[in-house]
Short mmCIF file of C-alpha atoms in Angstrom, two decimals:
data_model
loop_
_atom_site.label_atom_id
_atom_site.label_comp_id
_atom_site.label_asym_id
_atom_site.label_seq_id
_atom_site.Cartn_x
_atom_site.Cartn_y
_atom_site.Cartn_z
CA MET U 1 -105.92 57.69 -153.93
CA ASN U 2 -103.97 55.67 -156.50
CA PRO U 3 -102.37 57.76 -159.28
CA ILE U 4 -103.65 57.33 -162.85
CA ILE U 5 -101.13 55.18 -164.72
CA ASP U 6 -100.56 54.88 -168.46
CA ARG U 7 -101.37 51.17 -168.70
CA ILE U 8 -99.73 50.73 -172.10
CA GLU U 9 -96.54 52.38 -170.91
CA LYS U 10 -96.50 50.10 -167.88
CA GLU U 11 -96.86 46.93 -169.97
CA LEU U 12 -94.19 48.10 -172.42
CA LYS U 13 -91.80 48.70 -169.53
CA LEU U 14 -92.38 45.14 -168.37
CA ASP U 15 -91.71 43.96 -171.92
CA ILE U 16 -88.43 45.92 -172.00
CA GLU U 17 -87.42 44.47 -168.62
CA ASN U 18 -88.10 41.00 -169.99
CA GLU U 19 -85.92 41.77 -173.03
CA GLU U 20 -83.05 42.84 -170.78
CA ARG U 21 -83.30 39.58 -168.84
CA MET U 22 -83.25 37.58 -172.08
CA LYS U 23 -80.09 39.41 -173.23
CA LYS U 24 -78.31 38.20 -170.12
CA LEU U 25 -79.41 34.61 -170.67
CA PHE U 26 -79.15 34.06 -174.43
CA SER U 27 -76.80 34.91 -177.29
CA PRO U 28 -77.65 37.64 -179.86
CA ASP U 29 -78.28 35.10 -182.63
CA ILE U 30 -81.00 33.41 -180.56
CA LEU U 31 -82.64 36.75 -179.79
CA ALA U 32 -82.54 37.57 -183.51
CA SER U 33 -84.15 34.28 -184.48
CA ARG U 34 -87.49 34.31 -186.26
CA SER U 35 -89.26 32.29 -183.56
CA TYR U 36 -88.18 34.72 -180.85
CA LEU U 37 -89.13 37.78 -182.91
CA LEU U 38 -92.54 36.24 -183.61
CA ASN U 39 -93.01 35.80 -179.88
CA ARG U 40 -92.19 39.49 -179.38
CA LEU U 41 -94.65 40.46 -182.10
CA HIS U 42 -97.40 38.43 -180.47
CA ARG U 43 -96.77 40.19 -177.15
CA LEU U 44 -97.01 43.61 -178.80
CA GLU U 45 -100.19 42.56 -180.61
CA ALA U 46 -101.74 41.43 -177.34
CA ILE U 47 -100.98 44.79 -175.70
CA TYR U 48 -102.34 46.65 -178.73
CA ALA U 49 -105.52 44.56 -178.79
CA ARG U 50 -106.13 45.11 -175.08
CA TYR U 51 -106.00 48.92 -175.26
CA LYS U 52 -106.98 49.58 -178.89
CA TYR U 53 -110.19 51.36 -177.90
CA THR U 54 -108.88 53.36 -174.96
CA THR U 55 -110.42 56.81 -174.61
CA ARG U 56 -107.58 58.24 -172.55
CA THR U 57 -105.49 60.81 -174.44
CA ASP U 58 -102.20 59.80 -172.81
CA GLU U 59 -102.75 56.16 -173.71
CA GLN U 60 -103.82 56.99 -177.27
CA ILE U 61 -100.43 58.64 -177.85
CA THR U 62 -98.58 55.65 -176.41
CA LEU U 63 -100.77 53.35 -178.51
CA GLN U 64 -99.70 55.11 -181.71
CA LEU U 65 -96.04 54.70 -180.80
CA LEU U 66 -96.68 51.04 -180.02
CA LEU U 67 -98.26 50.63 -183.45
CA ILE U 68 -95.13 52.07 -185.09
CA LYS U 69 -92.96 49.61 -183.16
CA LYS U 70 -95.26 46.72 -184.08
CA LYS U 71 -95.17 47.57 -187.80
CA ALA U 72 -91.37 47.85 -187.75
CA LEU U 73 -91.16 44.35 -186.30
CA GLU U 74 -93.62 43.11 -188.94
CA ARG U 75 -91.40 44.51 -191.71
CA THR U 76 -88.44 42.64 -190.24
CA LEU U 77 -90.35 39.37 -190.13
CA TYR U 78 -92.26 39.87 -193.40
CA PRO U 79 -90.07 41.92 -195.76
CA GLY U 80 -92.17 41.10 -198.83
CA PHE U 81 -95.22 43.31 -199.51
CA LEU U 82 -97.53 40.40 -200.25
CA SER U 83 -96.51 38.37 -197.22
CA ARG U 84 -96.87 41.46 -195.04
CA ALA U 85 -100.33 42.18 -196.46
CA LEU U 86 -101.45 38.62 -195.78
CA ARG U 87 -99.97 38.81 -192.29
CA SER U 88 -101.77 42.12 -191.69
CA PHE U 89 -105.10 40.58 -192.75
CA TRP U 90 -104.52 37.57 -190.52
CA GLY U 91 -103.34 39.84 -187.72
CA ARG U 92 -106.61 41.79 -187.71
CA PHE U 93 -108.53 38.53 -187.42
CA GLN U 94 -106.30 37.37 -184.57
CA GLU U 95 -106.53 40.79 -182.95
CA GLY U 96 -110.29 40.40 -182.60
CA LYS U 97 -109.89 36.98 -181.00
CA ILE U 98 -107.23 38.29 -178.62
CA ALA U 99 -109.36 41.29 -177.63
CA LYS U 100 -112.37 39.05 -176.97
CA SER U 101 -110.35 36.60 -174.85
CA ILE U 102 -108.84 39.49 -172.87
CA ILE U 103 -112.26 41.00 -172.18
CA ILE U 104 -113.58 37.62 -171.01
CA ALA U 105 -110.54 37.02 -168.78
CA ASP U 106 -110.71 40.52 -167.28
CA THR U 107 -114.44 40.19 -166.64
CA GLN U 108 -113.99 36.82 -164.94
CA ALA U 109 -111.12 38.16 -162.81
CA GLU U 110 -113.23 41.13 -161.72
CA MET U 111 -116.15 38.85 -160.88
CA ARG U 112 -113.85 36.68 -158.75
CA LEU U 113 -112.83 39.78 -156.78
CA HIS U 114 -116.45 40.77 -156.25
CA ASP U 115 -117.28 37.23 -155.11
CA ALA U 116 -114.34 37.24 -152.67
CA VAL U 117 -115.48 40.56 -151.22
CA LYS U 118 -119.11 39.41 -150.98
CA THR U 119 -118.09 36.13 -149.33
CA MET U 120 -116.39 38.09 -146.56
CA GLY U 121 -119.61 40.03 -145.92
CA PHE U 122 -118.76 43.37 -147.53
CA SER U 123 -121.23 45.34 -149.60
CA ILE U 124 -119.13 47.25 -152.13
CA ASP U 125 -120.33 49.15 -155.19
CA SER U 126 -119.08 47.17 -158.20
CA LYS U 127 -118.09 50.43 -159.89
CA ALA U 128 -115.55 51.15 -157.15
CA ILE U 129 -113.49 48.05 -157.91
CA HIS U 130 -113.95 48.42 -161.68
CA LYS U 131 -112.69 51.99 -161.56
CA GLN U 132 -109.56 50.97 -159.65
CA LEU U 133 -108.81 48.08 -162.02
CA ALA U 134 -109.03 50.44 -164.98
CA HIS U 135 -105.98 52.29 -163.65
CA ALA U 136 -103.91 49.07 -163.66
CA PRO U 137 -102.04 49.62 -160.38
CA ASP U 138 -100.00 46.95 -158.59
CA HIS U 139 -102.27 47.39 -155.59
CA PHE U 140 -105.31 49.42 -154.62
CA GLN U 141 -107.74 50.03 -151.78
CA VAL U 142 -111.50 50.36 -151.51
CA THR U 143 -113.25 51.74 -148.44
CA CYS U 144 -116.72 51.30 -146.99
CA SER U 145 -118.49 52.23 -143.75
CA PHE U 146 -121.50 50.87 -141.87
CA TYR U 147 -123.40 51.76 -138.71
CA MET U 148 -123.82 48.68 -136.53
CA ASN U 149 -126.07 50.49 -134.05
CA ASP U 150 -126.78 54.04 -132.89
CA ASN U 151 -123.24 54.56 -131.57
CA HIS U 152 -120.96 52.07 -133.31
CA ARG U 153 -119.58 52.87 -136.76
CA MET U 154 -117.38 50.43 -138.66
CA ASP U 155 -114.92 51.71 -141.27
CA TYR U 156 -113.27 49.13 -143.51
CA ARG U 157 -110.30 49.54 -145.84
CA LEU U 158 -110.08 46.60 -148.26
CA LYS U 159 -106.64 46.03 -149.78
CA PHE U 160 -106.02 44.30 -153.11
CA GLU U 161 -102.64 43.23 -154.47
CA LYS U 162 -101.32 41.45 -157.55
CA ASP U 163 -100.01 37.93 -157.05
CA GLU U 164 -97.09 36.31 -158.89
CA THR U 165 -99.35 35.56 -161.89
CA GLY U 166 -100.39 39.20 -162.26
CA SER U 167 -103.92 38.58 -160.99
CA PHE U 168 -105.43 40.73 -158.26
CA GLN U 169 -106.31 39.11 -154.95
CA PHE U 170 -108.29 40.41 -151.98
CA GLU U 171 -105.38 40.17 -149.53
CA LYS U 172 -106.44 41.86 -146.28
CA PHE U 173 -108.60 44.54 -144.73
CA GLU U 174 -108.30 47.05 -141.93
CA ALA U 175 -111.31 47.34 -139.64
CA VAL U 176 -111.88 50.35 -137.38
CA LEU U 177 -114.64 50.48 -134.76
CA THR U 178 -115.55 53.97 -133.59
CA ASP U 179 -117.81 54.63 -130.62
CA GLU U 180 -119.33 57.96 -131.63
CA GLN U 181 -120.66 58.55 -128.14
CA SER U 182 -117.22 58.42 -126.50
CA GLY U 183 -115.13 59.21 -129.57
CA ASN U 184 -112.89 56.20 -128.92
CA SER U 185 -111.80 53.94 -131.76
CA ILE U 186 -110.02 50.62 -132.07
CA LYS U 187 -108.61 48.91 -135.16
CA GLN U 188 -107.24 45.61 -136.39
CA THR U 189 -105.90 44.31 -139.71
CA PHE U 190 -107.09 40.89 -140.87
CA SER U 191 -105.58 38.66 -143.55
CA VAL U 192 -108.29 37.23 -145.79
CA ALA U 193 -106.54 33.89 -146.39
CA GLU U 194 -104.87 33.40 -143.01
CA ASP U 195 -107.57 34.73 -140.67
CA ASN U 196 -110.80 34.01 -142.59
CA ILE U 197 -112.65 36.66 -140.59
CA SER U 198 -115.77 38.21 -142.11
CA ALA U 199 -116.88 41.83 -141.79
CA ILE U 200 -119.37 41.05 -139.01
CA LYS U 201 -116.85 38.89 -137.12
CA ALA U 202 -114.32 41.73 -137.32
CA TYR U 203 -116.85 44.07 -135.72
CA ASN U 204 -117.67 41.61 -132.94
CA LEU U 205 -113.99 41.01 -132.21
CA LEU U 206 -113.34 44.75 -131.94
CA ALA U 207 -116.40 45.00 -129.68
CA GLY U 208 -114.69 42.57 -127.30
CA ARG U 209 -116.65 39.46 -128.18
CA THR U 210 -115.62 35.91 -129.00
CA VAL U 211 -116.03 34.45 -132.50
CA HIS U 212 -115.59 31.00 -133.98
CA GLN U 213 -112.81 30.70 -136.55
CA GLU U 214 -112.21 28.04 -139.16
CA ILE U 215 -108.96 28.13 -141.15
CA SER U 216 -107.34 25.65 -143.51
CA ASP U 217 -103.85 24.39 -142.78
CA GLY U 218 -103.12 24.03 -146.50
CA ASN U 219 -103.58 20.25 -146.45
CA ALA U 220 -107.38 20.19 -146.70
CA ARG U 221 -107.61 20.07 -142.91
CA ILE U 222 -109.71 22.64 -141.06
CA GLN U 223 -108.53 24.04 -137.73
CA ARG U 224 -111.39 25.20 -135.57
CA SER U 225 -111.08 27.46 -132.55
CA TRP U 226 -112.74 30.30 -130.70
CA ILE U 227 -110.80 33.57 -130.73
CA LYS U 228 -110.95 36.85 -128.87
CA LEU U 229 -108.81 39.97 -129.18
CA ASP U 230 -106.70 41.03 -126.23
CA LEU U 231 -107.67 44.70 -126.29
CA ASN U 232 -104.94 45.52 -123.76
CA ASP U 233 -102.00 44.07 -125.66
CA LYS U 234 -100.60 44.61 -129.17
CA ASP U 235 -97.92 43.03 -131.33
CA ALA U 236 -95.07 44.79 -133.15
CA GLU U 237 -97.34 45.64 -136.12
CA GLY U 238 -99.90 47.35 -133.88
CA ASN U 239 -102.45 44.55 -134.07
CA HIS U 240 -104.11 43.32 -130.91
CA LYS U 241 -102.90 39.91 -129.85
CA VAL U 242 -105.33 37.03 -130.26
CA LYS U 243 -106.50 34.69 -127.53
CA ARG U 244 -107.22 31.33 -129.11
CA PHE U 245 -109.36 28.63 -127.48
CA LEU U 246 -108.93 25.26 -129.17
CA PRO U 247 -111.46 22.40 -128.87
CA GLU U 248 -109.25 20.90 -126.15
CA TYR U 249 -110.05 23.91 -123.99
CA GLY U 250 -113.50 22.45 -123.43
CA PHE U 251 -116.03 24.97 -124.77
CA ASP U 252 -118.74 23.21 -126.78
CA LEU U 253 -121.32 25.74 -127.97
CA GLU U 254 -124.12 23.31 -128.72
CA LYS U 255 -123.74 21.39 -125.46
CA SER U 256 -123.59 24.65 -123.51
CA LEU U 257 -126.79 25.83 -125.20
CA ALA U 258 -128.49 22.56 -124.31
CA ASN U 259 -127.65 23.18 -120.65
CA LEU U 260 -129.49 26.52 -120.69
CA ASN U 261 -133.17 26.42 -119.91
CA LEU U 262 -134.15 27.98 -123.24
CA LYS U 263 -137.55 27.96 -124.89
CA GLU U 264 -137.75 25.12 -127.40
CA ARG U 265 -136.79 26.12 -130.95
CA ASN U 266 -137.29 24.33 -134.25
CA LEU U 267 -134.24 23.01 -136.09
CA PHE U 268 -133.96 25.99 -138.44
CA GLU U 269 -134.16 28.54 -135.61
CA ARG U 270 -131.63 26.58 -133.59
CA GLU U 271 -129.16 26.47 -136.50
CA GLN U 272 -129.64 30.21 -137.02
CA LEU U 273 -128.90 30.87 -133.35
CA ILE U 274 -125.76 28.71 -133.42
CA ALA U 275 -124.49 30.43 -136.58
CA ALA U 276 -125.10 33.88 -135.09
CA LEU U 277 -123.32 33.02 -131.84
CA LYS U 278 -120.36 31.67 -133.83
CA ASN U 279 -120.22 35.03 -135.60
CA GLY U 280 -119.96 36.67 -132.19
CA ASP U 281 -123.44 38.19 -132.34
CA ARG U 282 -125.46 39.04 -129.27
CA LYS U 283 -128.80 37.27 -129.75
CA GLU U 284 -132.17 37.45 -128.04
CA VAL U 285 -133.47 34.20 -126.51
CA SER U 286 -136.35 33.19 -124.27
CA MET U 287 -135.16 31.60 -121.02
CA ASN U 288 -137.09 30.05 -118.16
CA ILE U 289 -135.90 31.75 -114.97
CA ASP U 290 -137.54 31.00 -111.62
CA GLY U 291 -140.55 29.56 -113.44
CA ASP U 292 -141.04 32.60 -115.66
CA GLU U 293 -140.20 33.00 -119.33
CA LYS U 294 -137.97 36.02 -119.84
CA LYS U 295 -136.33 37.45 -122.91
CA ILE U 296 -132.63 38.06 -122.53
CA PHE U 297 -129.62 38.49 -124.79
CA ILE U 298 -126.69 36.10 -124.84
CA GLU U 299 -123.29 35.98 -126.52
CA ALA U 300 -120.72 33.19 -126.50
CA ASN U 301 -117.82 33.43 -124.04
CA ALA U 302 -115.35 30.65 -124.79
CA GLN U 303 -112.96 31.80 -122.07
CA THR U 304 -115.53 31.03 -119.35
CA ARG U 305 -117.00 28.09 -121.33
CA SER U 306 -120.38 29.74 -121.04
CA PHE U 307 -122.23 32.86 -122.16
CA ASN U 308 -122.49 36.53 -121.31
CA PHE U 309 -126.04 37.57 -120.44
CA TYR U 310 -127.67 40.97 -121.01
CA ASP U 311 -131.05 42.54 -120.43
CA LYS U 312 -132.93 44.52 -123.08
CA GLU U 313 -130.96 47.63 -122.09
CA ASN U 314 -127.70 45.80 -122.87
CA ASN U 315 -126.70 45.67 -119.22
CA ARG U 316 -124.90 42.59 -117.96
CA SER U 317 -127.30 40.56 -115.82
CA LYS U 318 -125.59 38.76 -112.96
CA LYS U 319 -128.80 36.99 -112.03
CA GLN U 320 -128.85 35.09 -115.31
CA GLU U 321 -125.16 34.30 -114.94
CA ILE U 322 -125.83 32.76 -111.52
CA THR U 323 -128.77 30.80 -112.94
CA SER U 324 -126.58 29.52 -115.77
CA ALA U 325 -123.86 28.56 -113.33
CA LYS U 326 -126.32 26.47 -111.28
CA SER U 327 -127.65 24.69 -114.35
CA LEU U 328 -124.14 23.82 -115.43
CA GLN U 329 -122.84 22.85 -112.00
CA SER U 330 -123.48 19.11 -112.24
CA VAL U 331 -122.01 18.88 -115.73
CA GLN U 332 -118.93 20.88 -114.79
CA THR U 333 -118.37 18.79 -111.66
CA ASN U 334 -118.33 15.57 -113.69
CA LYS U 335 -115.88 17.02 -116.21
CA GLN U 336 -113.74 19.16 -113.92
CA GLN U 337 -110.77 16.83 -113.81
CA ASP U 338 -110.69 16.42 -117.60
CA ILE U 339 -111.11 20.16 -118.21
CA SER U 340 -108.29 21.03 -115.81
CA ALA U 341 -105.91 18.84 -117.79
CA LYS U 342 -107.06 20.26 -121.11
CA ARG U 343 -107.00 23.86 -119.93
CA LYS U 344 -103.23 24.16 -120.20
CA ARG U 345 -102.97 22.84 -123.75
CA GLY U 346 -106.14 24.29 -125.22
CA VAL U 347 -105.50 28.05 -125.15
CA SER U 348 -102.87 30.14 -126.87
CA ILE U 349 -102.12 33.83 -127.32
CA ASN U 350 -100.51 35.19 -130.45
#
C-alpha cells in the first residue's frame, strides 16, 4: 500500500529544490527581479488553486502556511495597498481559471490511464486508480484477479509511474497464473510499451501457448512475430526467456488454417477465429476427419508451423495431429528447401 502523502508539502519541496538550482545558475539580482518573483508567485498560486478545497486536515494546515507565504510575496511585489487590492481581485479571478484548467487536465490524464488499462484488456474499477492518484505518489500499483477456468486463476499487478513530464503512465504489469488444483504458479512481468501484450495474451503465454505479437520499432514500422515463453529458462530478472518466431521462420496462420479440412465459415467467423488464435486462445472448430464432421479444439503452434489439437476433454489428440500432417505433407514438401534456409534466421530466444 502506498503511504498517504501531503500533496501540498510535496509540491512545495519541488519548488524549493527548483529555487536551489536557480541559485546555482543565476546571480542574486536576477533572482530578486520582478519578473522572476512574479513567476514564483504564479507557481504558488497554481499550487494553492489546485488544493484549495482539500478536505484532508494535514493538507489544510499546509495550505494555510502556503497562503501566508503567497501573501508575503504579494506584499513584496505590490507594496501599495491599492495595487495589492487590485492584484488580489484579479488573483481570485485567475485562481478560478487555474483551478478549472487543473481539474480538466487531471480528468483527461486519468481518462488516458483508464483507456490504456482498458486497451490492454484489464477490467479495473475506476475508483481504484482515482484513489491512488489522490495520494500523489511517484508510482503506484493496482491489482486485479480473474478466473480463466475452473482451475486457473490469474492475478495481475499493474504498475504506474510518472514520466519526465510528471504525467503518470501505465508502465508494466506482473502476471501470475496459479493452478489451484496443483497449487503451482508461474509469473512474468510485461512492459506495456515494449511488449504490447494484453491480459489474455499474458495468460496464454503463461499457460504455455504461442501468441502473435506486434510491436513498433519507434519509426512507424511494425515488427510482427509469434512468441512463446521458455518455461524452463529464466533471465537475470527472473522472467522466462522468450522464443520468437519471425515471419522468415515460415509459420503463416491463415495459410495453415486453409490447409486444415475445416467446416466452411463466413468471413466474420473466420476473422474472429484468426484473432482468437493470434491471442493464443484454444478455439473449437468443426473438422472433417475420415469423412465425419467432428468438433475439436485447436491452438496455434508456431514452433511446429501447425496447430495443437485437443478433444472436448482438453486431451491432446494425436489422431488429429496425424491427419493435419497428411494434409500439409504436399505443401511442406514443396517448401521444404526454402523453410530449411529460413529456419536458422527466423527464430530467436531472448
